Coordinates of C-alpha atoms and ligand atoms in Angstrom, one line a residue:
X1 CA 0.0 0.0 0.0
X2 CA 1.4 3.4 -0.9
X3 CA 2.1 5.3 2.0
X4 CA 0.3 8.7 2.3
X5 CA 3.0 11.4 2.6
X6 CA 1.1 14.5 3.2
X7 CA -0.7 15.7 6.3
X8 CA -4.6 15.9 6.1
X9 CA -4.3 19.8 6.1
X10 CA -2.1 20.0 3.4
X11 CA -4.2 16.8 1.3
X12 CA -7.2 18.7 1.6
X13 CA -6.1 22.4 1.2
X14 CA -5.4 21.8 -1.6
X15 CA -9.4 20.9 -2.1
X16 CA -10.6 24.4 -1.6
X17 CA -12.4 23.5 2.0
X18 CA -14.6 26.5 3.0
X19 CA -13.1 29.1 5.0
X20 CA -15.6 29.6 7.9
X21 CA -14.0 32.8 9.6
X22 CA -11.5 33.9 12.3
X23 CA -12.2 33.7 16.0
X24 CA -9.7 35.2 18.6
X25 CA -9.8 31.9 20.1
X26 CA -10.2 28.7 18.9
X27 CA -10.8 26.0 21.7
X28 CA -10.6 22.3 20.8
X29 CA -12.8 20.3 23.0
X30 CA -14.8 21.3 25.8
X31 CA -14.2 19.3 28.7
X32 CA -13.9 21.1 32.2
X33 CA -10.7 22.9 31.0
X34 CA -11.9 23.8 27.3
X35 CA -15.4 25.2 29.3
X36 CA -13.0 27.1 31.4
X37 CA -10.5 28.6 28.7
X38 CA -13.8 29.6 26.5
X39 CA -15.4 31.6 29.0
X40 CA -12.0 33.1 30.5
X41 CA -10.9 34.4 27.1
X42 CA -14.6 35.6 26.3
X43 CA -14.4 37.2 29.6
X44 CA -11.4 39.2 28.6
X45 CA -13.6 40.3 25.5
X46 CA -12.1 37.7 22.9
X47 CA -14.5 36.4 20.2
X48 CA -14.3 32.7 21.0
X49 CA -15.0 29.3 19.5
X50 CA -15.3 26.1 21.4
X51 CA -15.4 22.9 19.1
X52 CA -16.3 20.0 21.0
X53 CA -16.6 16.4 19.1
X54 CA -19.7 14.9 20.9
X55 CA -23.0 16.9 21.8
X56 CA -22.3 17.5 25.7
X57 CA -19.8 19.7 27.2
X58 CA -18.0 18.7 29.7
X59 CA -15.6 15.8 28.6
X60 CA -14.8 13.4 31.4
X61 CA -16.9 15.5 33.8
X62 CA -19.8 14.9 32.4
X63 CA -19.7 12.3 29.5
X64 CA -17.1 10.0 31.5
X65 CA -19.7 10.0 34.1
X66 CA -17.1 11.3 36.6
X67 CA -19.2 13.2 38.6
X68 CA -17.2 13.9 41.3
X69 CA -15.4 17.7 42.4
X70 CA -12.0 16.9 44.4
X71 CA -11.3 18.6 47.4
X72 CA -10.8 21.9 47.2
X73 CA -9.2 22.5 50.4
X74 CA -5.7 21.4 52.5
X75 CA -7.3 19.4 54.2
X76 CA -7.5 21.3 57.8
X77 CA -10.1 23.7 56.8
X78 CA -8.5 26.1 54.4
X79 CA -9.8 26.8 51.2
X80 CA -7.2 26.3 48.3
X81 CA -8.7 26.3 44.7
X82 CA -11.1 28.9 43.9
X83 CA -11.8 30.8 41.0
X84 CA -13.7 29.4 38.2
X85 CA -13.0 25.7 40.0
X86 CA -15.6 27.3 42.6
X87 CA -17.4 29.1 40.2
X88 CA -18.4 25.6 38.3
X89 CA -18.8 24.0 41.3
X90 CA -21.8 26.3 42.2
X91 CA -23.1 26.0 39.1
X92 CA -23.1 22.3 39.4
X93 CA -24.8 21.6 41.8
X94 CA -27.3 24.9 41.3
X95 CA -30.1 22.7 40.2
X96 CA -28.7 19.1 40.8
X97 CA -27.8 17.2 43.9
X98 CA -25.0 17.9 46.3
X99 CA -23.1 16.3 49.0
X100 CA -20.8 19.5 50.4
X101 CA -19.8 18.1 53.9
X102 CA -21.5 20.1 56.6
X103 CA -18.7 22.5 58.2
X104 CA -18.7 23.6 54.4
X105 CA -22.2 24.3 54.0
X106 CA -21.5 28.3 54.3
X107 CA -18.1 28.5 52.6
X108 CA -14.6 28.5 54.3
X109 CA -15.2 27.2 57.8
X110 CA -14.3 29.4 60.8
X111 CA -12.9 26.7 62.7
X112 CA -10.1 24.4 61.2
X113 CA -12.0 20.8 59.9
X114 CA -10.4 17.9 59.1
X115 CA -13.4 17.6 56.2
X116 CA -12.5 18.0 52.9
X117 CA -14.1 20.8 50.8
X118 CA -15.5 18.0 47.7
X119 CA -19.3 17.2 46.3
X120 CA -20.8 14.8 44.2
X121 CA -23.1 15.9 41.4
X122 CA -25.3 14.9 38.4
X123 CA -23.5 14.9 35.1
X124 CA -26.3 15.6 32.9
X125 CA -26.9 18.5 35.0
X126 CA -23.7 20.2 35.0
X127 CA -23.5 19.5 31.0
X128 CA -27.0 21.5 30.4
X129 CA -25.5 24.6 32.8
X130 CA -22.1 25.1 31.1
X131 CA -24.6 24.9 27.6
X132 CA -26.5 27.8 29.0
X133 CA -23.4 29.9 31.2
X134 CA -21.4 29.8 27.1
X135 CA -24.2 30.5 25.5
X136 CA -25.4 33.3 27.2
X137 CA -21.4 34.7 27.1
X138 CA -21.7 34.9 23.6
X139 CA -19.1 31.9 22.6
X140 CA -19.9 30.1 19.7
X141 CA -20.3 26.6 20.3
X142 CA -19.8 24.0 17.7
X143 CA -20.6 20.4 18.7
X144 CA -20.5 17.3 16.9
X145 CA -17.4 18.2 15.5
X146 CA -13.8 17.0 15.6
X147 CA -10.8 19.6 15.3
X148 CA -9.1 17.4 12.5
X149 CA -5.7 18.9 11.9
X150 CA -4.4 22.5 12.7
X151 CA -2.7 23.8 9.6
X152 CA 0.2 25.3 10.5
X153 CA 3.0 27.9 8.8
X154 CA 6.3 26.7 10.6
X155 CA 5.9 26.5 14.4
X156 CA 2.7 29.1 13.9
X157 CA -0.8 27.7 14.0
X158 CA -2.4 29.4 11.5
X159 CA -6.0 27.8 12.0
X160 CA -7.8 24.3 12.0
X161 CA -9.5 21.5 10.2
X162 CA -13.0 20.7 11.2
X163 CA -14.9 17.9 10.2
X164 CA -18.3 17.4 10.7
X165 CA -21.8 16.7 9.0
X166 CA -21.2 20.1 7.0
X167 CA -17.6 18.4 5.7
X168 CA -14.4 19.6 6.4
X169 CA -13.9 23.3 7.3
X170 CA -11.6 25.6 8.2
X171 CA -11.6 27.9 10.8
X172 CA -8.7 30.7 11.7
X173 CA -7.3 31.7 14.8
X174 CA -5.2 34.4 16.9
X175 CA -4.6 31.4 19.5
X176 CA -5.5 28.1 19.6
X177 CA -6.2 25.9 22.5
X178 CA -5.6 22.4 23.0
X179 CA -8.1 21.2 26.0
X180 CA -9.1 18.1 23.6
X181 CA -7.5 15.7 27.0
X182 CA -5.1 14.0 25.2
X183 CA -3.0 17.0 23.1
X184 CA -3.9 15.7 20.0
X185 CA -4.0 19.1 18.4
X186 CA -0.5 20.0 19.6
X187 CA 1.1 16.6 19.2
X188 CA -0.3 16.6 15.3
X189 CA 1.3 20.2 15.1
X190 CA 4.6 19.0 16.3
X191 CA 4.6 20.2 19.8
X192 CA 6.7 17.6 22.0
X193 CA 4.2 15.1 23.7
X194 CA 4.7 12.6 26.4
X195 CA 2.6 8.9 27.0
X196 CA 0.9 8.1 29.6
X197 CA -0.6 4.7 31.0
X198 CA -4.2 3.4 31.7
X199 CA -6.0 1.2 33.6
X200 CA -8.7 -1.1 33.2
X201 CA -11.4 1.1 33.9
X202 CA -15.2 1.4 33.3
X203 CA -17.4 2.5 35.3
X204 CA -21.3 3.1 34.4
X205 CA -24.4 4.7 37.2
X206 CA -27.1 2.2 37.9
X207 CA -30.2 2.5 39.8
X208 CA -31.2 -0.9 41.8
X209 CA -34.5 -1.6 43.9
X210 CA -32.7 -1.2 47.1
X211 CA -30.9 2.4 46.1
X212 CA -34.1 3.8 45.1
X213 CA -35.4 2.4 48.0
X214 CA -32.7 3.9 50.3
X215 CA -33.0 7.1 48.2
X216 CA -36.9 7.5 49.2
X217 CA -36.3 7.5 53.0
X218 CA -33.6 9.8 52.9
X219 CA -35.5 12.3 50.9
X220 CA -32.3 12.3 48.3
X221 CA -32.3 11.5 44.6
X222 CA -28.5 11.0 44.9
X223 CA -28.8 8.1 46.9
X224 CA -30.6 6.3 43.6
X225 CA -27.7 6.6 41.8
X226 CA -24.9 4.0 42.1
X227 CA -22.5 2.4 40.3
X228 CA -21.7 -1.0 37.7
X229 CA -18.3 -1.6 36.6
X230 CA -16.4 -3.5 33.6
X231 CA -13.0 -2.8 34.2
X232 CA -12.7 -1.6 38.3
X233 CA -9.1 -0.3 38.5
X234 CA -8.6 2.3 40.4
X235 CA -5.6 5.2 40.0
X236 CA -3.0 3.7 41.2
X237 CA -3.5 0.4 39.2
X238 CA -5.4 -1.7 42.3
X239 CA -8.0 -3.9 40.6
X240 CA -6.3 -4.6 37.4
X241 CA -6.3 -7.8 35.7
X242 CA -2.6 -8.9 36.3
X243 CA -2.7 -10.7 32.5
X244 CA -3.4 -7.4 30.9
X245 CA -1.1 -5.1 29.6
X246 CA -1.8 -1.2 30.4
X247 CA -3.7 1.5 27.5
X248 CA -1.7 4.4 26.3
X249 CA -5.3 5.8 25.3
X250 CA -4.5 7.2 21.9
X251 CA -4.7 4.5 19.4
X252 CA -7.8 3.5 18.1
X253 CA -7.4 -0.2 17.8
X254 CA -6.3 -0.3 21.2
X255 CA -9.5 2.2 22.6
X256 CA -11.6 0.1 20.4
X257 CA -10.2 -3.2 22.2
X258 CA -10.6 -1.3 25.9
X259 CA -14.0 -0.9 25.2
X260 CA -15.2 -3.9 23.9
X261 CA -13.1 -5.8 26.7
X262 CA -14.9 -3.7 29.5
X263 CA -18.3 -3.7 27.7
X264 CA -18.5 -7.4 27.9
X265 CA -16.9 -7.1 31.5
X266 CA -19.4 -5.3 32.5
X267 CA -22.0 -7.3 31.1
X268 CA -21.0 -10.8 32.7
X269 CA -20.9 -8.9 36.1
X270 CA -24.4 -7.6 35.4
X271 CA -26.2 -10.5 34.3
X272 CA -25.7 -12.5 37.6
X273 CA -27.9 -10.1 39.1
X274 CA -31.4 -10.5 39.1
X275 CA -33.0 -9.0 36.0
X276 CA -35.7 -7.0 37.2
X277 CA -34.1 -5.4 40.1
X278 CA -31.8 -2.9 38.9
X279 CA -31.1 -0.9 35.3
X280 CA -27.8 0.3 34.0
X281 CA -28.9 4.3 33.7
X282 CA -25.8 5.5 31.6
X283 CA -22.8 4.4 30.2
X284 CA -20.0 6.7 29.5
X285 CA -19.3 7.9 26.2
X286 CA -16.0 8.5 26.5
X287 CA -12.8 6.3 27.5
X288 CA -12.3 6.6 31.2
X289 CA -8.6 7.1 30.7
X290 CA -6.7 9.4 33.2
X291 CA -3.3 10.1 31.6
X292 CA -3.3 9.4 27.5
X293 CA -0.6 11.8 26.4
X294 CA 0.5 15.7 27.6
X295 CA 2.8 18.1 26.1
X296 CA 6.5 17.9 27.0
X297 CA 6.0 21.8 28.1
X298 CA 8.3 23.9 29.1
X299 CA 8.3 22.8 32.5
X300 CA 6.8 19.4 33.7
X301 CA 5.4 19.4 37.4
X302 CA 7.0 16.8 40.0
X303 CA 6.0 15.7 42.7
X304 CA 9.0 17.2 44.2
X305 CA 7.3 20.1 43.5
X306 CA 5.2 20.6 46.6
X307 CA 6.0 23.7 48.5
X308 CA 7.5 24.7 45.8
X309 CA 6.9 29.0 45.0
X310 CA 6.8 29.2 41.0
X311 CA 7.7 32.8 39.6
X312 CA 4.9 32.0 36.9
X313 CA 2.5 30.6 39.2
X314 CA -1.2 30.5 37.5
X315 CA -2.7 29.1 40.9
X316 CA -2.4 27.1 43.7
X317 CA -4.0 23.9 43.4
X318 CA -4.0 21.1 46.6
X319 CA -3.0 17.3 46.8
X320 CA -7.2 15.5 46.3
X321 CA -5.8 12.3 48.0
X322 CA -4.0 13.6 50.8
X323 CA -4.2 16.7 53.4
X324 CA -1.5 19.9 53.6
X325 CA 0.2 19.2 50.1
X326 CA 0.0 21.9 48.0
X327 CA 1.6 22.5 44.7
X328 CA 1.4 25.7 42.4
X329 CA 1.1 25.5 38.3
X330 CA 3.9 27.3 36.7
X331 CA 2.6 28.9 33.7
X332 CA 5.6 26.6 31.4
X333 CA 3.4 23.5 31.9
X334 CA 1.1 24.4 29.5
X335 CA 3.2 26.1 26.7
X336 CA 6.3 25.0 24.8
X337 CA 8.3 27.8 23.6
X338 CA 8.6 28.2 19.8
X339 CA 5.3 27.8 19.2
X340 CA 3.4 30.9 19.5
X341 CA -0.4 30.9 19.4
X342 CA -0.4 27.3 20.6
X343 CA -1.3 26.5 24.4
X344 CA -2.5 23.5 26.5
X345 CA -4.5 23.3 29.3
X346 CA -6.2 20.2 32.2
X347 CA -5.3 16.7 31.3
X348 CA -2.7 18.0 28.5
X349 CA -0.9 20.2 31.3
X350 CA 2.8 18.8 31.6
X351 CA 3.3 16.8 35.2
X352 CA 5.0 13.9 35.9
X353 CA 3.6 10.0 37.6
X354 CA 1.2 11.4 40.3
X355 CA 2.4 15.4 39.9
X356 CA -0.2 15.1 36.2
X357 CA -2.7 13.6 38.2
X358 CA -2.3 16.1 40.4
X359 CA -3.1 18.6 37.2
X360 CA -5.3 16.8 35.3
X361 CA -8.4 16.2 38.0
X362 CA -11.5 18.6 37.5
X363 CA -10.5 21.3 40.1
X364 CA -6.8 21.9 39.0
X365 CA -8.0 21.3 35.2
X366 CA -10.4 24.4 35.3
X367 CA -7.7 26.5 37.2
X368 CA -5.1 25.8 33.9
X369 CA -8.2 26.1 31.6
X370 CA -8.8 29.5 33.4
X371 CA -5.4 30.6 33.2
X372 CA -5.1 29.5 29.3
X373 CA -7.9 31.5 28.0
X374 CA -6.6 34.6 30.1
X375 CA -3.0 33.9 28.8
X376 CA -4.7 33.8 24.9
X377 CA -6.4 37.0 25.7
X378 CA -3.1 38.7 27.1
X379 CA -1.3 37.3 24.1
X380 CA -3.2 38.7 21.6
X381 CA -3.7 42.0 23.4
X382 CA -0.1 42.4 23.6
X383 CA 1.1 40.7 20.3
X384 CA 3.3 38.4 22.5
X385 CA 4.2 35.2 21.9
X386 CA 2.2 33.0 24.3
X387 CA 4.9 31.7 25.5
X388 CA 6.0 34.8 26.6
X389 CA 3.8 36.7 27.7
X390 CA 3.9 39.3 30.9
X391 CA 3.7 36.8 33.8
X392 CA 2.6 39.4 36.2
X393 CA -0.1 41.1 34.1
X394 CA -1.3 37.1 33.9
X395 CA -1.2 36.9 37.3
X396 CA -3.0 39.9 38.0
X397 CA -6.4 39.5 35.5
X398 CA -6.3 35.5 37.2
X399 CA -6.4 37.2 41.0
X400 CA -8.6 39.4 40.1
X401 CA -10.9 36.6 39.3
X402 CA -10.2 34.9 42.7
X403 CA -7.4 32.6 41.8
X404 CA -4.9 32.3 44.6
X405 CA -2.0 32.6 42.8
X406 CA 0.8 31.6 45.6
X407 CA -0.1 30.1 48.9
X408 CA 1.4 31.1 52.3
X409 CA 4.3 29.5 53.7
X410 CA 2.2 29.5 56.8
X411 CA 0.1 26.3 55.2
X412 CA 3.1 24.3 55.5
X413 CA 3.1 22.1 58.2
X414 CA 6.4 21.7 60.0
X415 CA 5.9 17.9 60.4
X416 CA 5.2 16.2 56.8
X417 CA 1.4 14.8 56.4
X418 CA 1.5 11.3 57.4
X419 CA -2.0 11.0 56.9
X420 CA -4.8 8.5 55.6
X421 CA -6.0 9.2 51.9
X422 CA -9.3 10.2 51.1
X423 CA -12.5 8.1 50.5
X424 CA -13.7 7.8 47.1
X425 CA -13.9 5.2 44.4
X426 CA -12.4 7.0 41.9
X427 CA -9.7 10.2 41.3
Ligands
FAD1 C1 -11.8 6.8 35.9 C2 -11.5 8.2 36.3 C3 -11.9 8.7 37.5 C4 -11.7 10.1 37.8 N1 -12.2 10.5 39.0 C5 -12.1 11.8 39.3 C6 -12.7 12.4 40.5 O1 -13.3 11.6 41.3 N2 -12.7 13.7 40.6 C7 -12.0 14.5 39.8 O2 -12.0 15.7 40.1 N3 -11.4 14.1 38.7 C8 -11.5 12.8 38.4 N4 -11.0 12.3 37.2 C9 -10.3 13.2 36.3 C10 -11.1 14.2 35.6 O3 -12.4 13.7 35.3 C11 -10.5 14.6 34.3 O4 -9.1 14.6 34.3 C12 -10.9 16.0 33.9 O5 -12.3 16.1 33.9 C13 -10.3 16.4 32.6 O6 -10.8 17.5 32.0 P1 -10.3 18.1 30.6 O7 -11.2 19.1 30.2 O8 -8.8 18.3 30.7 O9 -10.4 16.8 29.6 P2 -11.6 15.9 29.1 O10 -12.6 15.7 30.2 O11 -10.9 14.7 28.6 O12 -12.2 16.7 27.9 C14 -11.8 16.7 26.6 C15 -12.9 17.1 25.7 O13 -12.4 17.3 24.4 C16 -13.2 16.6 23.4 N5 -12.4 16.3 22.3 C17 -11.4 15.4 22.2 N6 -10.8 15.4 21.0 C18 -11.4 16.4 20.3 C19 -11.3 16.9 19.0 N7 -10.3 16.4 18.2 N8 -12.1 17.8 18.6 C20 -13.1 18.3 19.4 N9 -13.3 17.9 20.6 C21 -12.4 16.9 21.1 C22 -13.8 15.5 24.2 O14 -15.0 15.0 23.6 C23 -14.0 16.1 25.6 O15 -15.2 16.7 25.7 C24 -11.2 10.9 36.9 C25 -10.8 10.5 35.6 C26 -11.0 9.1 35.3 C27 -10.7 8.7 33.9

């Protein structure tokens, strides 16, 4: 088989696809991070356009049925990540349930608590708010479509390639960001990626008798809702089939063989049950991989890093597992210098074994979102290459939209957290 030489931008150029326009900002995909980056750069009065591939916003957070905020907090009562992380929070769980422990109930508790600032909400939910909070900013939403290939003039992204029922199209751009989870827009314009590994995980909500049951005493739809698994492994690789080998997440034989696996995982530990007792409510429409690939930025976050006091700090964000670590995101973690209108943000961010999962949960993903579509704005404004931009002016537009952007030396205890990790069944 000949081998095809050219890249589907410069194939198809040379077709005549439709020009459909410039937009400040481009976002491809609109996960947490991509919802963030949209609304920060629309914010920042930047004509915006969010691309997302499937008809829900919200990516993992929604669609991946991961419906679960992080802690927010250190762990001893002080609130950490703030910001649009709080500011999607609200909106969360504005019309949907909400398990926000009880010192938390009326914000940052006066009195240090060993509960952890977190809440469960419904997916579906959030996905219809972010719909409405976008629309009503006045960002143009394109679903059902799939960023294809950025066409680019060098190490300058010029645009991208859309393809969707309308064909392929192509949109320009000032800036371009890559919130698509796996960097597939930067790695296809030569940016530096990195791999990362994946469990055997799949994990659907179910309702059964006895949950709705449970959730008609308590008075609390939540309580309906509970989970059936294929694959069960958790984060650190508990639960997975010893046999198998690990999913780098971006090859499509291999997602196609994840899913069928898990499917018909799920279905053997489903059918023992008794038929009429319980229903499978959703399945997730997206892979629940955790790390698939992230740019090689110009910094990659370690988990040496905690404590650590970044220059170009775009936020403090704190460990979700376990209490008093607390890390900041330099700014280099989601750019890579030489390429100028190109930036990353959530699961794409650079980090390191646990340091990127340290970035990439929901929390941490909004703050980089936030910071992206800020540092696009500031970009254009200043005809600055993204990656270097003025750090400060950065830093002052995120504060001023409640982002902490250092934390105080005083939140670091003197003896190292030798505590217990926090309850959940996923991360
Ligand atoms: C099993 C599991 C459990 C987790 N548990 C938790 C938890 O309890 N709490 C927590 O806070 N976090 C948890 N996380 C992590 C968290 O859900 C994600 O890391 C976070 O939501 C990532 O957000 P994102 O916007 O960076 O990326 P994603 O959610 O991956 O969003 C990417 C978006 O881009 C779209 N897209 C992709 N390619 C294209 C393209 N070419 N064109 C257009 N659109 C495209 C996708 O459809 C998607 O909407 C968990 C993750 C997993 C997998």
């Amino acid at each position: 088989m000949t081998q095809m030489k050219n890249s589907l931008a410069e194939l198809n150029f040379n077709k005549n696809i439709p020009y459909k326009g410039h937009y400040d900002l481009i976002v491809a995909g609109g996960g947490v991070a991509g919802v963030a980056a949209a609304l920060s750069a629309r914010r920042a009065g930047k004509n915006v356009l969010l691309i997302e591939k499937t008809i829900l916003l919200g990516g993992l957070a929604t669609i991946g049925l991961i419906n679960f905020f992080v802690p927010m907090c250190n762990g001893r009562g002080k609130w950490i990540i703030r910001g649009m992380a709080e500011e999607l929070l609200r909106l969360a769980i504005r019309y949907g349930y909400d398990s926000i422990p009880e010192d938390w109930k009326n914000g940052e508790p006066i009195k240090p608590t060993m509960q952890r600032y977190c809440t469960r909400y419904s997916p579906q939910i959030f996905a219809l708010v972010m719909t409405e909070l976008l629309n009503n900013a006045g960002i143009n939403i394109r679903f059902d479509s799939i960023v294809s290939a950025p066409v680019m003039k060098g190490s300058h992204c010029e645009g991208v390639i859309v393809d969707s029922k309308s064909g392929l199209e192509y949109f320009s751009a000032g800036v371009v960001v890559d919130t698509t989870g796996d960097a597939d827009v930067l790695h296809r314009a030569g940016v530096p990626t990195r791999q990362g590994k994946n469990y055997f995980t799949y994990c659907g909500h179910a309702l059964t008798l006895e949950s709705c049951r449970r959730a008609w005493e308590e008075k609390n739809i939540a309580k309906a809702i509970t989970g059936r698994h294929g694959g069960n492994a958790d984060l650190y690789g508990k639960n997975h089939p010893v046999e198998m080998p690990t999913f780098c997440g971006t090859n499509a034989d291999e997602i196609s063989r994840f899913i069928v696996l898990n499917q018909c995982r799920m279905l053997d530990n489903i059918r023992i049950e008794e038929r009429i007792s319980r229903d499978i409510i959703t399945l997730p429409t997206m892979c629940q991989f955790r790390t698939t690939r992230c740019i090689d930025g110009d910094y990659c976050l370690t988990t040496g890093d905690q404590y650590r006091h970044f220059v170009d700090s775009v936020g403090v964000i704190n460990d979700f597992d376990q209490r008093d670590f607390l890390y900041e995101i330099p700014y280099r973690t989601l750019v890579r210098s030489g390429y100028d209108n190109l930036i990353t943000a959530g699961r794409c961010a650079c980090g390191d074994g646990y340091a990127w999962d340290i970035l990439r949960v929901i929390p941490p993903a909004i703050i980089s979102g936030q910071a992206a579509g800020a540092a696009a704005a500031l970009a254009i404004d200043t005809g600055r290459p993204i990656y270097d931009i003025n750090i400060v002016q950065l830093q002052q537009a995120l504060e001023k939209a409640d982002v902490m952007i250092h934390f105080e030396n005083a939140l670091i205890p003197e003896i190292p957290s030798d505590d217990v990790k926090v309850e959940s069944e996923h991360f």
